[in-house]
């Protein structure tokens, strides 16, 4: 950004970023006029990490060891991270059984419900609805004596303005950029690396910067079979 002129910088109105203060400070030096938006992917990632951290701690407290194949919480670790709408009847039953046996104090269940509230936040119809859900999220995270959920709530409060900006910027996200970056890596891997940068750049432009018009191939008319008398 330091190499760009002021006119170029002024054209940037929205910046989506990770919830890392160093990034925000660096952007603020050159783009103080831009609206900062915390990418929703990273907030969901953080709350999923909360579930894993609580599950591992409760597992250690209850069994005295890390999760093993037959441990009830370990067996439902992936179900805990699934969206509620993606669980079928069997999944709900497995999840309920695992929490009943492995989570006697309800700490993992509380973290799991916090995850669901966080997902509801990004389903909000507008910023007012989102603000109400955010208040519920913070209250729920602080209601229990669970250090992991309290830390998550503290992070959310620090970034509240940037989280709510998601709803005033049309859902700004780094998702499209990350998709292009993945494509770039795939091209480099497919080409077994490129020693000539110009060729590499051309290959990327052909893949990412050109809208190809694919014409359907003309259908060849089959020759009629010759009849043999």
mmCIF file of C-alpha atoms in Angstrom:
data_model
loop_
_atom_site.group_PDB
_atom_site.id
_atom_site.type_symbol
_atom_site.label_atom_id
_atom_site.label_comp_id
_atom_site.label_asym_id
_atom_site.label_seq_id
_atom_site.Cartn_x
_atom_site.Cartn_y
_atom_site.Cartn_z
ATOM 1 C CA UNK A 1 0.000 0.000 0.000
ATOM 2 C CA UNK A 2 2.880 2.365 0.675
ATOM 3 C CA UNK A 3 3.820 2.115 -3.007
ATOM 4 C CA UNK A 4 0.395 3.156 -4.248
ATOM 5 C CA UNK A 5 -0.584 6.747 -4.935
ATOM 6 C CA UNK A 6 -3.319 8.534 -3.020
ATOM 7 C CA UNK A 7 -5.808 8.368 -5.886
ATOM 8 C CA UNK A 8 -5.524 4.579 -6.045
ATOM 9 C CA UNK A 9 -5.945 4.248 -2.278
ATOM 10 C CA UNK A 10 -9.006 6.488 -2.185
ATOM 11 C CA UNK A 11 -10.848 4.084 -4.489
ATOM 12 C CA UNK A 12 -10.818 1.423 -1.757
ATOM 13 C CA UNK A 13 -13.927 1.778 0.384
ATOM 14 C CA UNK A 14 -14.148 -1.574 2.203
ATOM 15 C CA UNK A 15 -11.471 -3.878 3.607
ATOM 16 C CA UNK A 16 -12.303 -7.412 4.815
ATOM 17 C CA UNK A 17 -9.738 -8.818 7.224
ATOM 18 C CA UNK A 18 -9.000 -11.316 9.978
ATOM 19 C CA UNK A 19 -9.737 -10.265 13.591
ATOM 20 C CA UNK A 20 -6.092 -9.390 14.201
ATOM 21 C CA UNK A 21 -5.324 -5.907 15.495
ATOM 22 C CA UNK A 22 -2.003 -5.766 13.678
ATOM 23 C CA UNK A 23 -3.787 -6.056 10.330
ATOM 24 C CA UNK A 24 -6.287 -3.356 11.264
ATOM 25 C CA UNK A 25 -3.535 -0.992 12.394
ATOM 26 C CA UNK A 26 -1.557 -1.549 9.194
ATOM 27 C CA UNK A 27 -4.612 -0.909 7.036
ATOM 28 C CA UNK A 28 -5.490 2.189 9.045
ATOM 29 C CA UNK A 29 -2.174 3.835 8.217
ATOM 30 C CA UNK A 30 -2.999 4.023 4.507
ATOM 31 C CA UNK A 31 -6.760 3.442 4.371
ATOM 32 C CA UNK A 32 -8.124 5.364 7.311
ATOM 33 C CA UNK A 33 -11.198 6.274 5.253
ATOM 34 C CA UNK A 34 -12.136 2.650 4.487
ATOM 35 C CA UNK A 35 -14.725 0.585 6.353
ATOM 36 C CA UNK A 36 -13.169 -2.431 8.085
ATOM 37 C CA UNK A 37 -15.135 -5.683 8.080
ATOM 38 C CA UNK A 38 -14.177 -8.805 9.997
ATOM 39 C CA UNK A 39 -14.574 -11.740 7.643
ATOM 40 C CA UNK A 40 -17.437 -13.882 8.955
ATOM 41 C CA UNK A 41 -15.493 -17.049 8.116
ATOM 42 C CA UNK A 42 -12.950 -16.242 10.818
ATOM 43 C CA UNK A 43 -15.601 -15.582 13.466
ATOM 44 C CA UNK A 44 -17.170 -18.975 12.751
ATOM 45 C CA UNK A 45 -13.688 -20.485 12.832
ATOM 46 C CA UNK A 46 -13.059 -18.914 16.248
ATOM 47 C CA UNK A 47 -16.270 -20.243 17.775
ATOM 48 C CA UNK A 48 -15.554 -23.710 16.356
ATOM 49 C CA UNK A 49 -12.176 -23.526 18.057
ATOM 50 C CA UNK A 50 -13.964 -22.677 21.309
ATOM 51 C CA UNK A 51 -15.980 -25.899 21.028
ATOM 52 C CA UNK A 52 -12.838 -27.954 20.418
ATOM 53 C CA UNK A 53 -10.996 -26.311 23.325
ATOM 54 C CA UNK A 54 -13.877 -26.866 25.752
ATOM 55 C CA UNK A 55 -14.339 -30.451 24.578
ATOM 56 C CA UNK A 56 -10.646 -31.251 25.053
ATOM 57 C CA UNK A 57 -10.551 -29.677 28.508
ATOM 58 C CA UNK A 58 -13.691 -31.482 29.696
ATOM 59 C CA UNK A 59 -12.364 -34.720 28.212
ATOM 60 C CA UNK A 60 -9.130 -34.313 30.177
ATOM 61 C CA UNK A 61 -11.000 -33.495 33.389
ATOM 62 C CA UNK A 62 -13.418 -36.414 33.067
ATOM 63 C CA UNK A 63 -11.133 -39.150 31.729
ATOM 64 C CA UNK A 64 -7.641 -37.915 32.554
ATOM 65 C CA UNK A 65 -6.416 -38.345 28.998
ATOM 66 C CA UNK A 66 -6.828 -36.989 25.497
ATOM 67 C CA UNK A 67 -9.755 -38.091 23.390
ATOM 68 C CA UNK A 68 -9.738 -41.683 22.224
ATOM 69 C CA UNK A 69 -11.812 -43.563 19.721
ATOM 70 C CA UNK A 70 -14.324 -44.903 22.240
ATOM 71 C CA UNK A 71 -14.657 -41.739 24.343
ATOM 72 C CA UNK A 72 -18.177 -40.229 24.062
ATOM 73 C CA UNK A 73 -17.045 -36.650 23.392
ATOM 74 C CA UNK A 74 -14.410 -37.702 20.898
ATOM 75 C CA UNK A 75 -16.981 -39.700 18.960
ATOM 76 C CA UNK A 76 -19.193 -36.634 18.456
ATOM 77 C CA UNK A 77 -16.411 -34.090 17.836
ATOM 78 C CA UNK A 78 -17.406 -33.614 14.179
ATOM 79 C CA UNK A 79 -21.115 -33.470 14.947
ATOM 80 C CA UNK A 80 -20.445 -30.624 17.386
ATOM 81 C CA UNK A 81 -19.075 -28.525 14.537
ATOM 82 C CA UNK A 82 -21.937 -29.233 12.155
ATOM 83 C CA UNK A 83 -24.734 -26.755 11.582
ATOM 84 C CA UNK A 84 -27.934 -27.860 13.298
ATOM 85 C CA UNK A 85 -29.768 -27.907 9.998
ATOM 86 C CA UNK A 86 -27.296 -30.452 8.637
ATOM 87 C CA UNK A 87 -27.958 -33.008 11.391
ATOM 88 C CA UNK A 88 -30.344 -35.841 10.647
ATOM 89 C CA UNK A 89 -32.269 -37.803 13.278
ATOM 90 C CA UNK A 90 -29.395 -40.235 13.790
ATOM 91 C CA UNK A 91 -26.939 -37.365 14.165
ATOM 92 C CA UNK A 92 -29.093 -35.658 16.777
ATOM 93 C CA UNK A 93 -29.372 -38.894 18.736
ATOM 94 C CA UNK A 94 -25.621 -39.531 18.639
ATOM 95 C CA UNK A 95 -24.932 -35.967 19.725
ATOM 96 C CA UNK A 96 -27.411 -36.146 22.602
ATOM 97 C CA UNK A 97 -25.964 -39.473 23.788
ATOM 98 C CA UNK A 98 -22.392 -38.194 23.635
ATOM 99 C CA UNK A 99 -23.178 -35.041 25.605
ATOM 100 C CA UNK A 100 -25.252 -36.912 28.188
ATOM 101 C CA UNK A 101 -22.401 -39.301 28.995
ATOM 102 C CA UNK A 102 -19.317 -37.167 28.426
ATOM 103 C CA UNK A 103 -20.481 -33.684 29.423
ATOM 104 C CA UNK A 104 -22.064 -33.944 32.887
ATOM 105 C CA UNK A 105 -21.694 -30.216 33.671
ATOM 106 C CA UNK A 106 -23.048 -29.038 30.329
ATOM 107 C CA UNK A 107 -19.982 -27.004 29.382
ATOM 108 C CA UNK A 108 -19.565 -28.540 25.937
ATOM 109 C CA UNK A 109 -23.294 -28.163 25.313
ATOM 110 C CA UNK A 110 -23.084 -24.474 26.265
ATOM 111 C CA UNK A 111 -20.207 -23.926 23.833
ATOM 112 C CA UNK A 112 -22.145 -25.783 21.145
ATOM 113 C CA UNK A 113 -25.166 -23.526 21.671
ATOM 114 C CA UNK A 114 -22.879 -20.491 21.488
ATOM 115 C CA UNK A 115 -21.787 -21.711 18.069
ATOM 116 C CA UNK A 116 -25.400 -21.912 16.959
ATOM 117 C CA UNK A 117 -26.094 -18.354 18.155
ATOM 118 C CA UNK A 118 -23.020 -17.180 16.242
ATOM 119 C CA UNK A 119 -24.339 -18.807 13.083
ATOM 120 C CA UNK A 120 -27.701 -17.116 13.683
ATOM 121 C CA UNK A 121 -25.868 -13.793 13.828
ATOM 122 C CA UNK A 122 -24.919 -14.108 10.176
ATOM 123 C CA UNK A 123 -28.458 -15.108 9.222
ATOM 124 C CA UNK A 124 -29.777 -11.766 10.482
ATOM 125 C CA UNK A 125 -31.975 -9.821 8.057
ATOM 126 C CA UNK A 126 -30.482 -6.424 8.893
ATOM 127 C CA UNK A 127 -28.065 -4.682 11.228
ATOM 128 C CA UNK A 128 -30.695 -4.150 13.960
ATOM 129 C CA UNK A 129 -31.459 -7.859 14.048
ATOM 130 C CA UNK A 130 -27.722 -8.583 14.015
ATOM 131 C CA UNK A 131 -27.140 -6.208 16.929
ATOM 132 C CA UNK A 132 -29.832 -7.971 18.974
ATOM 133 C CA UNK A 133 -28.306 -11.365 18.209
ATOM 134 C CA UNK A 134 -24.872 -10.046 19.164
ATOM 135 C CA UNK A 135 -26.239 -8.930 22.540
ATOM 136 C CA UNK A 136 -27.704 -12.404 23.072
ATOM 137 C CA UNK A 137 -24.388 -13.965 22.052
ATOM 138 C CA UNK A 138 -22.409 -11.956 24.602
ATOM 139 C CA UNK A 139 -24.934 -12.617 27.365
ATOM 140 C CA UNK A 140 -24.885 -16.352 26.673
ATOM 141 C CA UNK A 141 -21.077 -16.491 26.573
ATOM 142 C CA UNK A 142 -20.812 -14.695 29.922
ATOM 143 C CA UNK A 143 -23.630 -16.596 31.647
ATOM 144 C CA UNK A 144 -21.540 -19.644 32.533
ATOM 145 C CA UNK A 145 -18.185 -19.993 34.218
ATOM 146 C CA UNK A 146 -16.492 -21.206 31.042
ATOM 147 C CA UNK A 147 -13.202 -19.411 30.322
ATOM 148 C CA UNK A 148 -13.175 -20.290 26.617
ATOM 149 C CA UNK A 149 -16.592 -18.760 25.923
ATOM 150 C CA UNK A 150 -15.742 -15.661 27.963
ATOM 151 C CA UNK A 151 -12.599 -15.110 25.908
ATOM 152 C CA UNK A 152 -14.624 -15.457 22.737
ATOM 153 C CA UNK A 153 -17.118 -12.867 23.982
ATOM 154 C CA UNK A 154 -14.255 -10.492 24.809
ATOM 155 C CA UNK A 155 -12.930 -10.865 21.261
ATOM 156 C CA UNK A 156 -16.375 -10.223 19.798
ATOM 157 C CA UNK A 157 -16.770 -7.057 21.880
ATOM 158 C CA UNK A 158 -13.408 -5.716 20.727
ATOM 159 C CA UNK A 159 -14.437 -6.203 17.110
ATOM 160 C CA UNK A 160 -18.139 -5.398 17.418
ATOM 161 C CA UNK A 161 -18.105 -2.470 14.979
ATOM 162 C CA UNK A 162 -16.187 -4.459 12.361
ATOM 163 C CA UNK A 163 -18.479 -7.474 12.798
ATOM 164 C CA UNK A 164 -21.624 -5.377 12.366
ATOM 165 C CA UNK A 165 -20.099 -3.684 9.320
ATOM 166 C CA UNK A 166 -20.694 -6.996 7.526
ATOM 167 C CA UNK A 167 -24.385 -6.043 7.394
ATOM 168 C CA UNK A 168 -23.819 -2.545 5.991
ATOM 169 C CA UNK A 169 -21.394 -3.534 3.234
ATOM 170 C CA UNK A 170 -23.416 -6.215 1.490
ATOM 171 C CA UNK A 171 -21.627 -9.038 3.305
ATOM 172 C CA UNK A 172 -18.051 -8.085 2.426
ATOM 173 C CA UNK A 173 -15.768 -11.108 2.611
ATOM 174 C CA UNK A 174 -12.349 -12.328 1.552
ATOM 175 C CA UNK A 175 -13.950 -15.488 0.169
ATOM 176 C CA UNK A 176 -13.605 -14.573 -3.537
ATOM 177 C CA UNK A 177 -9.987 -13.507 -2.996
ATOM 178 C CA UNK A 178 -9.184 -16.745 -1.202
ATOM 179 C CA UNK A 179 -10.768 -18.682 -4.077
ATOM 180 C CA UNK A 180 -8.486 -16.937 -6.590
ATOM 181 C CA UNK A 181 -5.454 -17.573 -4.367
ATOM 182 C CA UNK A 182 -6.341 -21.269 -4.279
ATOM 183 C CA UNK A 183 -6.603 -21.312 -8.069
ATOM 184 C CA UNK A 184 -3.171 -19.672 -8.338
ATOM 185 C CA UNK A 185 -1.638 -22.331 -6.100
ATOM 186 C CA UNK A 186 -3.284 -25.103 -8.107
ATOM 187 C CA UNK A 187 -1.902 -23.703 -11.376
ATOM 188 C CA UNK A 188 1.589 -23.509 -9.915
ATOM 189 C CA UNK A 189 1.341 -27.073 -8.626
ATOM 190 C CA UNK A 190 -0.008 -28.357 -11.946
ATOM 191 C CA UNK A 191 2.849 -26.687 -13.835
ATOM 192 C CA UNK A 192 5.408 -28.166 -11.416
ATOM 193 C CA UNK A 193 6.547 -24.612 -10.740
ATOM 194 C CA UNK A 194 7.424 -21.830 -13.184
ATOM 195 C CA UNK A 195 10.986 -20.570 -13.637
ATOM 196 C CA UNK A 196 9.854 -17.762 -15.944
ATOM 197 C CA UNK A 197 7.640 -15.260 -14.114
ATOM 198 C CA UNK A 198 6.235 -13.786 -17.340
ATOM 199 C CA UNK A 199 4.988 -17.203 -18.420
ATOM 200 C CA UNK A 200 3.556 -17.793 -14.956
ATOM 201 C CA UNK A 201 1.754 -14.438 -15.024
ATOM 202 C CA UNK A 202 0.361 -15.126 -18.497
ATOM 203 C CA UNK A 203 -0.920 -18.515 -17.379
ATOM 204 C CA UNK A 204 -2.672 -16.918 -14.403
ATOM 205 C CA UNK A 205 -4.245 -14.211 -16.536
ATOM 206 C CA UNK A 206 -5.509 -16.770 -19.015
ATOM 207 C CA UNK A 207 -7.053 -18.770 -16.188
ATOM 208 C CA UNK A 208 -8.396 -15.985 -13.955
ATOM 209 C CA UNK A 209 -8.623 -12.877 -16.107
ATOM 210 C CA UNK A 210 -10.269 -14.124 -19.288
ATOM 211 C CA UNK A 211 -13.888 -15.096 -19.765
ATOM 212 C CA UNK A 212 -13.746 -17.896 -22.295
ATOM 213 C CA UNK A 213 -16.590 -18.364 -24.723
ATOM 214 C CA UNK A 214 -16.864 -22.097 -25.146
ATOM 215 C CA UNK A 215 -18.767 -22.985 -28.290
ATOM 216 C CA UNK A 216 -20.400 -26.401 -28.295
ATOM 217 C CA UNK A 217 -18.776 -28.758 -30.741
ATOM 218 C CA UNK A 218 -20.733 -29.459 -33.889
ATOM 219 C CA UNK A 219 -22.321 -32.854 -33.886
ATOM 220 C CA UNK A 220 -20.882 -35.116 -36.564
ATOM 221 C CA UNK A 221 -23.409 -36.911 -38.655
ATOM 222 C CA UNK A 222 -22.901 -40.614 -38.566
ATOM 223 C CA UNK A 223 -22.625 -42.448 -41.849
ATOM 224 C CA UNK A 224 -25.471 -44.757 -42.553
ATOM 225 C CA UNK A 225 -24.348 -48.386 -42.338
ATOM 226 C CA UNK A 226 -23.974 -50.124 -45.653
ATOM 227 C CA UNK A 227 -26.395 -52.932 -46.180
ATOM 228 C CA UNK A 228 -24.855 -56.216 -47.063
ATOM 229 C CA UNK A 229 -26.940 -58.417 -49.343
#
